[in-house]
Amino acid sequence: MAERAFQVDLRGVVDLLSRHLYASPRVYLRELLQNAVDAITARGGAGGRVRIETGGGVLRVHDDGVGLTEDEVHRLLATIGRSSKRDELGFARHDFLGQFGIGLLSAFLVADEIEVVTRSARGGEPVRWTGLAGGSYRVERGERDEPGTTVTLRPRPGSEDLLSPPVVAELARTYGSLLPVELTVDGSAVTGDGPPWRRSHPDPARRRRALDAYCKELYGFEPYDVIDLDVPEAGLTGVAFVLPQAVSPSARASHRVYLKRMLLAENVEGLLPDWAFFVRCVVDAGELRPTASREALYEDELLDSTRAALGDRLRQWLVRLSETDPARLRGFLRLHQLGVKAMALTDDDMLRVVDRWLEFETSAGPMTLSEFRRRHPEARYTTSVDEFRRLSAVAGAQGVGLVNGGYVHDTEIIERLPDIDPEIRLTRLDAAELTTHFGVLDPGTELALRPFLAAAQRAVDRLGCEVVVRDFDPASLPALYLTSRAAQYQEELSQARDAADELWADVLGALDNATKQDRPQLVINHRNPLARRITSLTEDGLIDLAVQGLYGQALLLGHHPLRPVDTAVLNRSFLGLLEWAVHDPETPQ
């Protein structure tokens, strides 16, 4: 059976490019520039020149590159997708920008006809190749005195703006301003002195001012700092601009990436680790691979290692800053602490920076972990913000240092501290242990309170709570609701048992070994004047309402979740106390 070649519908291919490969038809000029620079590179000479002309509604791109013979025109320009022909001409070597390119096809995004006039530096007559969007082409004798190529485009209806002089000049500056060739648009120079980070300056201060101005021009902000980047294996150089304001870690960090000094894209993602959301980069890489659209980077081992190397560079900058400019480091940490915390989860050097320089919320005010441990050798930490807020004042009053580990990454960082120093002791707080720091009542007072305690226990017994009376600071707090981790476990187990079917309820019931010591405690503060008056009550009905009122207030002040039974008790005690406050003693109850 004879083999047959596929028939290519060129209009369908172009439609596929415009709808699914390229983000915008504006990339047509990048492809033309890319081909021109490749041709100059293939000629082997230093420098080279690309001239763009926009007169008369026609776009012309001239280069003094290697050019093509008639045979090469037939084999290269008329073949879609056959890379071996480019290999024969030398365009597949890594020195060239377009080794994965679609070539001239992108010009069909804006024009129905492409004209190429070329003369080979290897000899031969000039050739004119004309390609039509319908899928045909013709080759004829051309006119050109010097080796090189001229590509001419006439816009199709609706694409005139994309080939207008202002847009062409803007696209040339965007894509080609760093190219190592002379590039002009209608006689005006586009290329300058190469990448701004590689230019020479009289001193570091003037270089910094120049890079600040470059960042301002590109991104609209003056950077907090500038970090030089260099990854030799990827042929990468560039700069990272540290953002001067806080940003969300979930913000999409995109970067400006050049490949062999041709702009790949202005919004490339995945160049840096996810935690490095606090910088915006401009880099030029010679060895990283682009995707087929040349608008993103191809994920491979080289990109992985480059990403890790750039992350190391940012980490080294922070460590050096901690050693040379602590005040500047503190300013950075105030802006971008989440990124640094994320690094500290896996990097010991960054963990040391966080331990020494980053302030945490503590019961003694904002303070670094190292300083807090120095003041409180037996310090504790909480794993939630609510737990810290309800216990910090009480813990501080008892001389127990408390760190808030409830913010993003804080608990993980605290628990990792022994990795850098096994002597570090910072343990999680069990709220029930605070009662061991409270003052106990004298025997006489405790004996006198027994009738009250019995009545108070009856008032909250069905709520699963134990009532105790202690003497502690702050005196302004009438009562405190404390629950240990064991009590929390028993509460969760009880809720699961209530929600389970009969079989699982029996299984969970077998696990329930709760004791009174495991139950939450309502700790009434005998140092508080209101609490003392409540403990002197003798009427059972009033004791019920007052103790249940203290219970509800302690839950609310401690930001504890309210169960339906808690809400009902809180409402009943509030209304009952109002009735006691306004009732007429002469009116029968």
GROMACS .gro file of C-alpha atoms in nm, residues 52-208:
model
  157
   52ILE     CA    1   1.266   4.818   1.040
   53GLU     CA    2   1.076   5.053   0.805
   54THR     CA    3   0.705   5.135   0.832
   55GLY     CA    4   0.640   5.378   0.548
   56GLY     CA    5   0.332   5.365   0.325
   57GLY     CA    6   0.137   5.122   0.540
   58VAL     CA    7   0.393   4.848   0.466
   59LEU     CA    8   0.631   4.687   0.713
   60ARG     CA    9   0.981   4.593   0.601
   61VAL     CA   10   1.240   4.419   0.818
   62HIS     CA   11   1.595   4.423   0.675
   63ASP     CA   12   1.891   4.227   0.810
   64ASP     CA   13   2.249   4.177   0.693
   65GLY     CA   14   2.257   3.813   0.796
   66VAL     CA   15   2.356   3.498   0.613
   67GLY     CA   16   2.068   3.499   0.367
   68LEU     CA   17   1.937   3.198   0.170
   69THR     CA   18   2.003   3.042  -0.167
   70GLU     CA   19   1.713   2.944  -0.394
   71ASP     CA   20   1.746   2.580  -0.292
   72GLU     CA   21   1.744   2.677   0.076
   73VAL     CA   22   1.436   2.892   0.018
   74HIS     CA   23   1.248   2.593  -0.119
   75ARG     CA   24   1.359   2.365   0.159
   76LEU     CA   25   1.327   2.606   0.454
   77LEU     CA   26   1.047   2.851   0.386
   78ALA     CA   27   0.806   2.610   0.217
   79THR     CA   28   0.829   2.330   0.474
   80ILE     CA   29   0.614   2.340   0.787
   81GLY     CA   30   0.741   2.161   1.097
   82ARG     CA   31   1.048   1.986   0.952
   83SER     CA   32   1.332   2.083   1.185
   84SER     CA   33   1.595   1.872   1.003
   85LYS     CA   34   1.615   2.128   0.723
   86ARG     CA   35   1.696   2.398   0.978
   87ASP     CA   36   1.962   2.166   1.119
   88GLU     CA   37   2.128   2.142   0.779
   89LEU     CA   38   2.149   2.520   0.761
   90GLY     CA   39   2.292   2.546   1.112
   91PHE     CA   40   1.986   2.708   1.274
   92ALA     CA   41   1.935   2.435   1.533
   93ARG     CA   42   2.247   2.509   1.736
   94HIS     CA   43   2.193   2.657   2.081
   95ASP     CA   44   2.341   2.990   1.967
   96PHE     CA   45   2.015   3.070   1.789
   97LEU     CA   46   1.699   3.215   1.935
   98GLY     CA   47   1.452   3.025   1.720
   99GLN     CA   48   1.545   2.663   1.758
  100PHE     CA   49   1.186   2.586   1.863
  101GLY     CA   50   1.024   2.853   1.648
  102ILE     CA   51   0.727   2.844   1.416
  103GLY     CA   52   0.915   3.092   1.196
  104LEU     CA   53   0.741   3.306   0.942
  105LEU     CA   54   0.402   3.145   1.002
  106SER     CA   55   0.332   3.396   1.282
  107ALA     CA   56   0.339   3.677   1.021
  108PHE     CA   57   0.018   3.531   0.880
  109LEU     CA   58  -0.147   3.645   1.203
  110VAL     CA   59  -0.146   4.001   1.066
  111ALA     CA   60  -0.099   3.964   0.688
  112ASP     CA   61  -0.233   3.749   0.404
  113GLU     CA   62   0.092   3.770   0.209
  114ILE     CA   63   0.457   3.749   0.312
  115GLU     CA   64   0.733   3.857   0.078
  116VAL     CA   65   1.093   3.754   0.145
  117VAL     CA   66   1.378   3.888  -0.068
  118THR     CA   67   1.707   3.723   0.024
  119ARG     CA   68   2.063   3.684  -0.100
  120SER     CA   69   2.298   3.424   0.044
  121ALA     CA   70   2.642   3.515   0.177
  122ARG     CA   71   2.752   3.178   0.039
  123GLY     CA   72   2.692   3.298  -0.317
  124GLY     CA   73   2.416   3.278  -0.573
  125GLU     CA   74   2.152   3.510  -0.713
  126PRO     CA   75   1.899   3.697  -0.498
  127VAL     CA   76   1.560   3.526  -0.462
  128ARG     CA   77   1.208   3.655  -0.398
  129TRP     CA   78   0.976   3.415  -0.213
  130THR     CA   79   0.609   3.509  -0.175
  131GLY     CA   80   0.392   3.305   0.058
  132LEU     CA   81   0.013   3.329   0.060
  133ALA     CA   82  -0.218   3.252   0.354
  134GLY     CA   83  -0.418   3.026   0.125
  135GLY     CA   84  -0.135   2.775   0.128
  136SER     CA   85   0.058   2.848  -0.192
  137TYR     CA   86   0.387   3.022  -0.264
  138ARG     CA   87   0.602   3.129  -0.557
  139VAL     CA   88   0.974   3.176  -0.602
  140GLU     CA   89   1.129   3.411  -0.858
  141ARG     CA   90   1.436   3.621  -0.922
  142GLY     CA   91   1.476   3.902  -0.671
  143GLU     CA   92   1.671   4.224  -0.647
  144ARG     CA   93   1.925   4.272  -0.370
  145ASP     CA   94   2.288   4.382  -0.389
  146GLU     CA   95   2.423   4.271  -0.050
  147PRO     CA   96   2.380   3.942   0.143
  148GLY     CA   97   2.090   3.942   0.385
  149THR     CA   98   1.712   3.931   0.389
  150THR     CA   99   1.417   4.169   0.371
  151VAL     CA  100   1.072   4.058   0.489
  152THR     CA  101   0.776   4.266   0.371
  153LEU     CA  102   0.425   4.254   0.519
  154ARG     CA  103   0.108   4.430   0.408
  155PRO     CA  104  -0.161   4.424   0.678
  156ARG     CA  105  -0.483   4.239   0.616
  157PRO     CA  106  -0.805   4.433   0.685
  158GLY     CA  107  -0.839   4.482   1.061
  159SER     CA  108  -0.466   4.449   1.135
  160GLU     CA  109  -0.355   4.792   1.018
  161ASP     CA  110  -0.300   4.916   1.371
  162LEU     CA  111  -0.057   4.634   1.451
  163LEU     CA  112   0.168   4.746   1.164
  164SER     CA  113   0.135   5.119   1.232
  165PRO     CA  114   0.459   5.311   1.309
  166PRO     CA  115   0.384   5.377   1.681
  167VAL     CA  116   0.289   5.014   1.753
  168VAL     CA  117   0.584   4.875   1.557
  169ALA     CA  118   0.823   5.106   1.746
  170GLU     CA  119   0.672   5.001   2.079
  171LEU     CA  120   0.695   4.629   1.993
  172ALA     CA  121   1.055   4.668   1.877
  173ARG     CA  122   1.150   4.835   2.206
  174THR     CA  123   0.960   4.576   2.408
  175TYR     CA  124   1.109   4.270   2.243
  176GLY     CA  125   1.443   4.388   2.112
  177SER     CA  126   1.586   4.663   2.330
  178LEU     CA  127   1.855   4.431   2.475
  179LEU     CA  128   1.952   4.254   2.152
  180PRO     CA  129   2.327   4.240   2.076
  181VAL     CA  130   2.273   4.385   1.729
  182GLU     CA  131   2.201   4.734   1.602
  183LEU     CA  132   1.823   4.768   1.577
  184THR     CA  133   1.649   5.077   1.435
  185VAL     CA  134   1.290   5.166   1.356
  186ASP     CA  135   1.253   5.430   1.083
  187GLY     CA  136   1.608   5.542   1.157
  188SER     CA  137   1.566   5.570   1.538
  189ALA     CA  138   1.789   5.346   1.748
  190VAL     CA  139   1.613   5.090   1.969
  191THR     CA  140   1.903   4.892   2.116
  192GLY     CA  141   2.140   5.056   2.364
  193ASP     CA  142   2.424   4.941   2.586
  194GLY     CA  143   2.290   4.595   2.665
  195PRO     CA  144   2.129   4.474   2.987
  196PRO     CA  145   2.118   4.754   3.250
  197TRP     CA  146   2.257   4.524   3.521
  198ARG     CA  147   2.570   4.455   3.312
  199ARG     CA  148   2.656   4.816   3.235
  200SER     CA  149   2.958   4.973   3.402
  201HIS     CA  150   2.921   5.265   3.643
  202PRO     CA  151   3.176   5.484   3.826
  203ASP     CA  152   3.068   5.355   4.168
  204PRO     CA  153   2.810   5.125   4.335
  205ALA     CA  154   2.589   5.415   4.442
  206ARG     CA  155   2.541   5.535   4.084
  207ARG     CA  156   2.479   5.180   3.967
  208ARG     CA  157   2.210   5.144   4.234
   0.00000   0.00000   0.00000
